Short mmCIF file of C-alpha atoms in Angstrom, two decimals:
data_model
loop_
_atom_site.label_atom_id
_atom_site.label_comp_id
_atom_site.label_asym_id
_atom_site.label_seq_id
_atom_site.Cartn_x
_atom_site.Cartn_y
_atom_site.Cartn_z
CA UNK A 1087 -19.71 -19.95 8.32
CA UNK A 1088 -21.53 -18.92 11.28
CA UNK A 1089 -21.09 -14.66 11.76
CA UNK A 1090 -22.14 -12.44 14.63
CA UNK A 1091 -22.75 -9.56 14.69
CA UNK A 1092 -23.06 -7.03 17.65
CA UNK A 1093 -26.61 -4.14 17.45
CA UNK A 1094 -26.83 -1.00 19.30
CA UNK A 1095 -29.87 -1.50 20.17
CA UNK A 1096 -30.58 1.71 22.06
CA UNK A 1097 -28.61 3.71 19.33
CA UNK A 1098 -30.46 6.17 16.82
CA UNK A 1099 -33.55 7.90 16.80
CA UNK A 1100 -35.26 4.73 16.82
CA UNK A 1101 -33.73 2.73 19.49
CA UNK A 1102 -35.15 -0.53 20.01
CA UNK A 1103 -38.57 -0.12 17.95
CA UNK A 1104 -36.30 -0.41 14.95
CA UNK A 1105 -33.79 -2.25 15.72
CA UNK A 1106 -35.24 -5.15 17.51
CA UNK A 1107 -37.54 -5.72 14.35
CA UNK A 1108 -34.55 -5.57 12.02
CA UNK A 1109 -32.63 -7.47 14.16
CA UNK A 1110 -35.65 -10.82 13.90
CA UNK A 1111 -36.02 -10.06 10.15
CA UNK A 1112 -32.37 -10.63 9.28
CA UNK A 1113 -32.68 -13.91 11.30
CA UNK A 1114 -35.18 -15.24 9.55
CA UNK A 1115 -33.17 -13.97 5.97
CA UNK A 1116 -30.01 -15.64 6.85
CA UNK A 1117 -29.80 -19.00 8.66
CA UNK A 1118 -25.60 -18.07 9.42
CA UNK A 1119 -26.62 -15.07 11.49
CA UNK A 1120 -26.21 -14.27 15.01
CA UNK A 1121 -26.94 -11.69 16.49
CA UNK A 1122 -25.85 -10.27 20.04
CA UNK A 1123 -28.37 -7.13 20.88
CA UNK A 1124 -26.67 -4.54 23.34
CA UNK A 1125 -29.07 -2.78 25.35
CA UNK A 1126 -31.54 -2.77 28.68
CA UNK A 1127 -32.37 -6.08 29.05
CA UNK A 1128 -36.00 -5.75 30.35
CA UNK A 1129 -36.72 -3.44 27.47
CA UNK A 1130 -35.18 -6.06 25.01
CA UNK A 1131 -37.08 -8.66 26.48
CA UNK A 1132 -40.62 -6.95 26.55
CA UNK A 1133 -40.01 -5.47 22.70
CA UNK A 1134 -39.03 -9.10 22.03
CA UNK A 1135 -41.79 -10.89 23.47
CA UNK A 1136 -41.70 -14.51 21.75
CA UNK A 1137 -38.81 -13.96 19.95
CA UNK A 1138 -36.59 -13.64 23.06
CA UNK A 1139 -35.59 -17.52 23.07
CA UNK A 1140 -34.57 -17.24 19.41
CA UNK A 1141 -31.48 -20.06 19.83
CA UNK A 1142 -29.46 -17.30 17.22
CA UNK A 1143 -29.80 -14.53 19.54
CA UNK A 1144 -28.49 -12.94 22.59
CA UNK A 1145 -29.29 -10.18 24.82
CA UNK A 1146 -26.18 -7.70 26.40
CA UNK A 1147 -27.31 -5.93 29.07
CA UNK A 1148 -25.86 -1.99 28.47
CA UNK A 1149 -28.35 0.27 30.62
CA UNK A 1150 -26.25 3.57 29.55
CA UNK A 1151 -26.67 4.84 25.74
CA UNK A 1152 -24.84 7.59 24.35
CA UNK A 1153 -27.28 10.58 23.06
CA UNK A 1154 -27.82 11.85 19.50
CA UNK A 1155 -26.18 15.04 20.37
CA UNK A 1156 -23.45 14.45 22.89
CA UNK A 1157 -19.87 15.09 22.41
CA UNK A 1158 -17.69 12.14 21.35
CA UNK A 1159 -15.09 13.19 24.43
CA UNK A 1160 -17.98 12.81 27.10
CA UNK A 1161 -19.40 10.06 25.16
CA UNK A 1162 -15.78 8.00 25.74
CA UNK A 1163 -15.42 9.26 28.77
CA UNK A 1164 -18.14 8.82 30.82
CA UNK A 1165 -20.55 6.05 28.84
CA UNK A 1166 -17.99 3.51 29.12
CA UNK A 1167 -21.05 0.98 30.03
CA UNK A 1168 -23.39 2.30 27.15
CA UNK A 1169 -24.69 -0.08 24.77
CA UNK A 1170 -22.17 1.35 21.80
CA UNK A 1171 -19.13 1.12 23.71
CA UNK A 1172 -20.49 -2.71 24.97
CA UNK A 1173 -21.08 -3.71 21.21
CA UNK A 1174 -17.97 -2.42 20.08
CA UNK A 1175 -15.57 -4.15 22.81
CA UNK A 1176 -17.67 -7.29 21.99
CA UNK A 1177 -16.08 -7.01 18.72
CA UNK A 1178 -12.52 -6.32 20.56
CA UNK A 1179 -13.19 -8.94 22.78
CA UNK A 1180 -13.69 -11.44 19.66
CA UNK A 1181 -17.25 -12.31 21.14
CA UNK A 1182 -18.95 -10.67 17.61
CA UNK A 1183 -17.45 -10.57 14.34
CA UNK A 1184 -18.76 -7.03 13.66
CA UNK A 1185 -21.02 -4.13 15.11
CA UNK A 1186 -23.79 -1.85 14.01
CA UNK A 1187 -25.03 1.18 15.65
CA UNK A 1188 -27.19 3.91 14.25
CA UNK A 1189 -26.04 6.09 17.26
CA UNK A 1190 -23.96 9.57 17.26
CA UNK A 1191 -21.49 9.32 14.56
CA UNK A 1192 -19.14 11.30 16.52
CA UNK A 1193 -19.16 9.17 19.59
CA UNK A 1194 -19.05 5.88 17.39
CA UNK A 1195 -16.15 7.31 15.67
CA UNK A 1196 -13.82 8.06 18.17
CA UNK A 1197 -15.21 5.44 20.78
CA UNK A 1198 -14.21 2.27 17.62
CA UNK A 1199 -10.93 4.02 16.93
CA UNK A 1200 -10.19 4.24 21.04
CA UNK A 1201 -11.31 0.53 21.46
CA UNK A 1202 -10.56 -1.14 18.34
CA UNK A 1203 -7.40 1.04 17.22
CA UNK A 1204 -6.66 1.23 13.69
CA UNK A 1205 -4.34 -0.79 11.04
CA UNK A 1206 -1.02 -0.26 10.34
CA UNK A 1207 -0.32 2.31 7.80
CA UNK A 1208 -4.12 3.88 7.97
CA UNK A 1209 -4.00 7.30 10.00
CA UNK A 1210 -7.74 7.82 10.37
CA UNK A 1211 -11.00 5.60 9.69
CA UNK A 1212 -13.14 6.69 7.21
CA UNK A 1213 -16.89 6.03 6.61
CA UNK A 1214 -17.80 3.82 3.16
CA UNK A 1215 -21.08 3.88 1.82
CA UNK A 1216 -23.17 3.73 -1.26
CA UNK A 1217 -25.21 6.05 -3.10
CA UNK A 1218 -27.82 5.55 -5.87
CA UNK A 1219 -27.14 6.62 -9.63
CA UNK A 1220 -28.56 6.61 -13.07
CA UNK A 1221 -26.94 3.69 -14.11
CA UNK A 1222 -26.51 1.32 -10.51
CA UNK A 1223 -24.48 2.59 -7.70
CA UNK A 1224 -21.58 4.37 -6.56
CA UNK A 1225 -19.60 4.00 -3.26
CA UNK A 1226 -17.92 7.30 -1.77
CA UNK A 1227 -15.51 7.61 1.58
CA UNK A 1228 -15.11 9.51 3.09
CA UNK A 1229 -18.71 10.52 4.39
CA UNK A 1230 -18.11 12.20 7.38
CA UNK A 1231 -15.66 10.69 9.81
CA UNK A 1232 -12.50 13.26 8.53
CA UNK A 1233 -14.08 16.63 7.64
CA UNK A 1234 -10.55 17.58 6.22
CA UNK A 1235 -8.12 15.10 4.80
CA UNK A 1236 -4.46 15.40 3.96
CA UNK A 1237 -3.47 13.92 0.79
CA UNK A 1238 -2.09 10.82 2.28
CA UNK A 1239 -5.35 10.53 3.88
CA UNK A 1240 -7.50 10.45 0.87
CA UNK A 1241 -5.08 8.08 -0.73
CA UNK A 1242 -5.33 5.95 1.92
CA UNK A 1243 -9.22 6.32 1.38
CA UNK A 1244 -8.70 5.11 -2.38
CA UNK A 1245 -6.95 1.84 -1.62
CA UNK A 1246 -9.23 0.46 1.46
CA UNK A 1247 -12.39 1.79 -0.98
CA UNK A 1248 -10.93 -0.44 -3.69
CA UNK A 1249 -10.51 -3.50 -1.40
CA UNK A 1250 -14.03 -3.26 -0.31
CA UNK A 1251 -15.52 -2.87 -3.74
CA UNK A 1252 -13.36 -5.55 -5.15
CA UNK A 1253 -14.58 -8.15 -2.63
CA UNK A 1254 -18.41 -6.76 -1.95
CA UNK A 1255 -19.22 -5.71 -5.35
CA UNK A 1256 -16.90 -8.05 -7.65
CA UNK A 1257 -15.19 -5.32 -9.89
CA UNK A 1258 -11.94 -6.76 -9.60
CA UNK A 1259 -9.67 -3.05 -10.98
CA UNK A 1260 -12.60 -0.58 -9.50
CA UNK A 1261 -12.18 3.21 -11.08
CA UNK A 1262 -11.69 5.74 -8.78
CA UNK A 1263 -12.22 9.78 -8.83
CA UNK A 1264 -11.34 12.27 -6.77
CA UNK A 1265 -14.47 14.81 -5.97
CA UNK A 1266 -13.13 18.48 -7.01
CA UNK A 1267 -14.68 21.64 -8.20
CA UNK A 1268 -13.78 20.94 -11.97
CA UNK A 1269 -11.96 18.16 -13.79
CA UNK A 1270 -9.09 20.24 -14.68
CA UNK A 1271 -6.04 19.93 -13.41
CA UNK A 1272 -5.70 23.44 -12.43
CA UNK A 1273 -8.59 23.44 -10.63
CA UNK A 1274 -8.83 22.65 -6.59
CA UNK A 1275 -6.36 23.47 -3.26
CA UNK A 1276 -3.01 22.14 -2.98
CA UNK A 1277 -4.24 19.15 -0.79
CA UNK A 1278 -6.49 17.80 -3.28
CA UNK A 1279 -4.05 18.74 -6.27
CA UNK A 1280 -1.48 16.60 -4.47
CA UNK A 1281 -3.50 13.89 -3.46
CA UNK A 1282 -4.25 13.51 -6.81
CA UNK A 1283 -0.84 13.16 -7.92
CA UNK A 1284 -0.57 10.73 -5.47
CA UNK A 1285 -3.31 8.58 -6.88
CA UNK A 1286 -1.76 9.05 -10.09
CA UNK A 1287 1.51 7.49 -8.95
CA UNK A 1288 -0.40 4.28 -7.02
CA UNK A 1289 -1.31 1.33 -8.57
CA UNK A 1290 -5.05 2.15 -8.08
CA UNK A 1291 -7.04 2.64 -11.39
CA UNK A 1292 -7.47 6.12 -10.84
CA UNK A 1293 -9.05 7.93 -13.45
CA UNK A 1294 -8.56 11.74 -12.25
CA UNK A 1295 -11.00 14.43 -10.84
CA UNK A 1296 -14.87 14.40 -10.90
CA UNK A 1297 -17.30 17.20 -9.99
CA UNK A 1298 -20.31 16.52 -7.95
CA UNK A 1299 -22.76 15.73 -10.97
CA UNK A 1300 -20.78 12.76 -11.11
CA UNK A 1301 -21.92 11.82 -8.09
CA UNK A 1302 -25.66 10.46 -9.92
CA UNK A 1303 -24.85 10.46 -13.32
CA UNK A 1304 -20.53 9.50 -13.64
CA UNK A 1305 -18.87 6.25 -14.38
CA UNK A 1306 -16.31 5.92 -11.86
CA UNK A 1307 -16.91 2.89 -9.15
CA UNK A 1308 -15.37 5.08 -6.45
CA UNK A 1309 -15.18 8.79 -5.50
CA UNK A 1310 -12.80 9.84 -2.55
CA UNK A 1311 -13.76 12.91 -0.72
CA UNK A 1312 -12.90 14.40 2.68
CA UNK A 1313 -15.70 13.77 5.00
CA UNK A 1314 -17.46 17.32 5.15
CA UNK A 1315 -18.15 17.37 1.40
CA UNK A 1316 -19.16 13.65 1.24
CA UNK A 1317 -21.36 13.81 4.43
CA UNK A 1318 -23.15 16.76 2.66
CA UNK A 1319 -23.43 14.97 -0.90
CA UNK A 1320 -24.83 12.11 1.70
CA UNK A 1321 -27.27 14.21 3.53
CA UNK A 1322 -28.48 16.40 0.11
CA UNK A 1323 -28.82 12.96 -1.95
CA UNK A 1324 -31.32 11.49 0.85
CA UNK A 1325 -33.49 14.67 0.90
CA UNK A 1326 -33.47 15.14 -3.01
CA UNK A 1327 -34.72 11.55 -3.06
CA UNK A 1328 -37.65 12.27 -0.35
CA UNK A 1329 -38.64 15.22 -2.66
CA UNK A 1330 -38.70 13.77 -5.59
CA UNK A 1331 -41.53 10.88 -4.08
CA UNK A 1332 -43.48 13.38 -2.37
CA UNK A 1333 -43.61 15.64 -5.37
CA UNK A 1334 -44.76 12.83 -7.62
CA UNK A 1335 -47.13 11.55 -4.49
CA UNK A 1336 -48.76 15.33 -4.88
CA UNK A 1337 -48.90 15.00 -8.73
CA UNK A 1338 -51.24 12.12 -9.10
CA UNK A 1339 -53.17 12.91 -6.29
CA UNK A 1340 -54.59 16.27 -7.54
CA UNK A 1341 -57.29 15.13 -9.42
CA UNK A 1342 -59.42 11.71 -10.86
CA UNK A 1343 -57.28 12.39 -13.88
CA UNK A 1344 -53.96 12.57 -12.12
CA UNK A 1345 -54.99 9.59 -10.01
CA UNK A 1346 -56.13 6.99 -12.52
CA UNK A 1347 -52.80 7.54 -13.95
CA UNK A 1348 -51.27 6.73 -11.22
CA UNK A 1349 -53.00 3.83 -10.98
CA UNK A 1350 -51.82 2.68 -14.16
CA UNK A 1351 -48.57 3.95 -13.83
CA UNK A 1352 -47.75 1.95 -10.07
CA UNK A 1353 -45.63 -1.16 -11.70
CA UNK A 1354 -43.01 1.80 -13.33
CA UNK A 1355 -43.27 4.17 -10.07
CA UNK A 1356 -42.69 1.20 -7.63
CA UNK A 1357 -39.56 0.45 -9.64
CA UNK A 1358 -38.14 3.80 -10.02
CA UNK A 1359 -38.98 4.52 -5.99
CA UNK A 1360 -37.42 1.57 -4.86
CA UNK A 1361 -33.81 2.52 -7.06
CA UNK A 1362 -33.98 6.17 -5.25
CA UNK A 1363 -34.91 4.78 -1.91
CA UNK A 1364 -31.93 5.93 0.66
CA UNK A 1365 -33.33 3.15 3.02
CA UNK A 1366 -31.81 0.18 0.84
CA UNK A 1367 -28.64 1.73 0.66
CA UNK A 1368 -28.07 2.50 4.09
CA UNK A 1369 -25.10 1.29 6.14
CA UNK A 1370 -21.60 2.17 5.57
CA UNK A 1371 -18.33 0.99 7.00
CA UNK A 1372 -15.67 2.47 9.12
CA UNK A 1373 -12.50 0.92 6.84
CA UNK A 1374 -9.37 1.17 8.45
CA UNK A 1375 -10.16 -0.01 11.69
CA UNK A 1376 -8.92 -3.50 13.30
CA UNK A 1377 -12.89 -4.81 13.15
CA UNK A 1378 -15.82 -4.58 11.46
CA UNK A 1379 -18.05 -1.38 12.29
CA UNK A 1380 -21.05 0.01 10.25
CA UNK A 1381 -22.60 3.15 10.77
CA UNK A 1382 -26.27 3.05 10.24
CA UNK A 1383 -28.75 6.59 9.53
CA UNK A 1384 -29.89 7.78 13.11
CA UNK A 1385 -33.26 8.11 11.41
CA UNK A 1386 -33.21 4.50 9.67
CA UNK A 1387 -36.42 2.45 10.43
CA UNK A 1388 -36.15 -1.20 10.02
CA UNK A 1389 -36.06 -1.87 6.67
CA UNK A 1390 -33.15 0.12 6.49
CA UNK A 1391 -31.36 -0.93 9.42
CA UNK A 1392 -32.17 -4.28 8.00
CA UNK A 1393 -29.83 -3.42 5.41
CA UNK A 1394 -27.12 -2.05 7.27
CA UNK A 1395 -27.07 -5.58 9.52
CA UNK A 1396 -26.41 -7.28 6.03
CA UNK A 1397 -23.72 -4.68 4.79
CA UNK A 1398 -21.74 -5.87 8.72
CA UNK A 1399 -22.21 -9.54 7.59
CA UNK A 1400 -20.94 -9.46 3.78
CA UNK A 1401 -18.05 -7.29 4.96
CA UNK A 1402 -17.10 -10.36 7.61
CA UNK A 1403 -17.71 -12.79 5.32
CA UNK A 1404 -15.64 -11.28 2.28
CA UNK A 1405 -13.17 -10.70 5.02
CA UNK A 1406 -12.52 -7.09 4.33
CA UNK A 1407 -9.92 -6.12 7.24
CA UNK A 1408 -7.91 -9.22 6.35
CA UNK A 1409 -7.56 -8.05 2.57
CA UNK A 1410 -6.28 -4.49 3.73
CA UNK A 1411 -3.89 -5.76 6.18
CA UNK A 1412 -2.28 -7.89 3.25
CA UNK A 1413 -2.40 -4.75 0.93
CA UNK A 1414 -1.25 -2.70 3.23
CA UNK A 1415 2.12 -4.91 3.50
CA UNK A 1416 3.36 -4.13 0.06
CA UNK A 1417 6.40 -2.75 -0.20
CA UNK A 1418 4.77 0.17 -3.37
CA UNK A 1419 1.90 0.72 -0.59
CA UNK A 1420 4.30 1.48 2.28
CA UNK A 1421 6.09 4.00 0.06
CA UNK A 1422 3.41 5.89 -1.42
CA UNK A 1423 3.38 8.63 1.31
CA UNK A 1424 3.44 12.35 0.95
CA UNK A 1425 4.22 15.14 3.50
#
């Protein structure tokens, strides 16, 4: 099955420098992948140089790109010729199968859910991605596209999070928990209290509240969260991770001693890097949407935006949209709704 996926190319803090190398890697990786890069073509071409006659890849021309910092309402209205707007109504336009952009969240946010519209039954998008833990991996959603949910919101976050973990990751009854301030259930607001119950009452395998320790060292395969608290679990996970390496960096570089060690302890540290390293789990859907969009860092380089490319093409391939939709017709689905 051939799959094609639409780049940003002049998205993120990187633009083209990472994306156009990430773009020729993936290529080579996976002999089913095309790739359509959005973006100026004479830029595309020069960063490209040999590899611009690839026979798996195709240049967009998009000579507007939406800033890092500019509002998603100017973004929408005024950069309707930007290369995020042209990848994302190449997926509309059933010319790509799915888009990436490590561009301004905000803009790719409202601009996928203006173009792209969302499923029946799903009021709001909501951003799926994966963080690191003791013992494998966790996915949490939302991670910053709702900074407050309503209850029916976060439920609806539970059942597209179980769809995509049930066809990316193979669990076929993923546990799910519901990020709180305690486990008790007197503790939290009235939103999360009756979201809860309304987990409780699904058919999900929902296994109650977690606290944020959880997060690294819990069981659950899921944690639903409105957006502000799981964009700032996202954000604090990445920098704990950075510390961590530079910390031990500094530690076996202080002396011959210190640095010997080091030596002989590489093998174990390479290992134990490469499990905390934010740039192999980076990408993370927008589920709930009528196509395929992943949100990569805006500070990714191209190993990382490598992997974000790959998390686009398993999501077409598992056909994740096509699994909600079906879900999302069942008559206990339609009636688990709360005001």
């Amino acid at each position: 099955m051939s799959i094609i996926v639409a780049l940003d190319a002049l998205g993120g803090e990187g633009g083209i420098n990472v994306t156009v190398p990430a773009a020729i890697s993936s290529l080579k990786r996976n002999p089913n992948l095309f790739i359509i890069l959005v973006g100026s073509e004479n830029l595309l071409r020069d960063r490209l140089g040999e590899n611009q006659d690839h026979p798996r890849l195709r240049i967009q021309n998009a000579e507007q790109f939406v800033e890092m910092d500019e509002p998603p309402s100017a973004a929408l209205r005024f950069k309707k010729d930007s290369s995020m707007r042209i990848a994302i109504d190449l997926v509309n336009n059933n010319e790509a199968h799915a888009c990436v952009s490590a561009g301004n969240t905000g803009a790719l946010m409202a601009t996928s859910k203006f173009v792209l519209k969302t499923l029946p039954g799903i009021d709001r998008p909501g951003i799926c991605g994966v963080l690191p833990r003791a013992h494998g991996k966790v996915r949490m959603m939302d991670l910053g596209a709702s900074l407050a949910c309503p209850p029916s919101l976060l439920y609806q976050f539970g059942m597209m999070a179980t769809i995509i973990v049930r066809y990316l990751d193979g669990i076929d009854q993923p546990s799910i928990g519901l990020l709180n301030v305690g486990i008790e259930d007197i503790k939290g607001n009235k939103d999360i209290k009756d979201a809860s119950e309304l987990l409780q009452q699904s058919h999900l395998n929902y296994q109650g509240f977690v606290e944020g320790s959880d997060i690294f060292t819990g069981s659950v395969d899921i944690i639903i969260c409105d957006g502000f608290s799981g964009n700032v679990a996202l954000k604090t996970s990445e920098g704990l991770a950075q510390m961590l390496i530079e910390i031990t960096k500094e530690g076996f570089e202080a002396n011959f001693s210190s640095k010997l060690f080091g030596i002989l302890s590489k093998p174990v540290l390479g290992t134990i890097f490469q499990r905390i390293d934010h740039r192999r789990y980076n990408g993370a859907t927008l589920l709930g949407l009528r196509g395929i969009v992943v949100k990569s860092h805006g500070g990714a380089d191209s190993l990382a935006y490598e992997n974000a490319i790959d998390i686009a093409y398993r999501a077409v391939e598992s056909k994740v949209i096509s699994h909600i939709e079906t879900e999302l017709q069942q008559p206990t689905l339609r009636q688990q709704k709360i005001n």
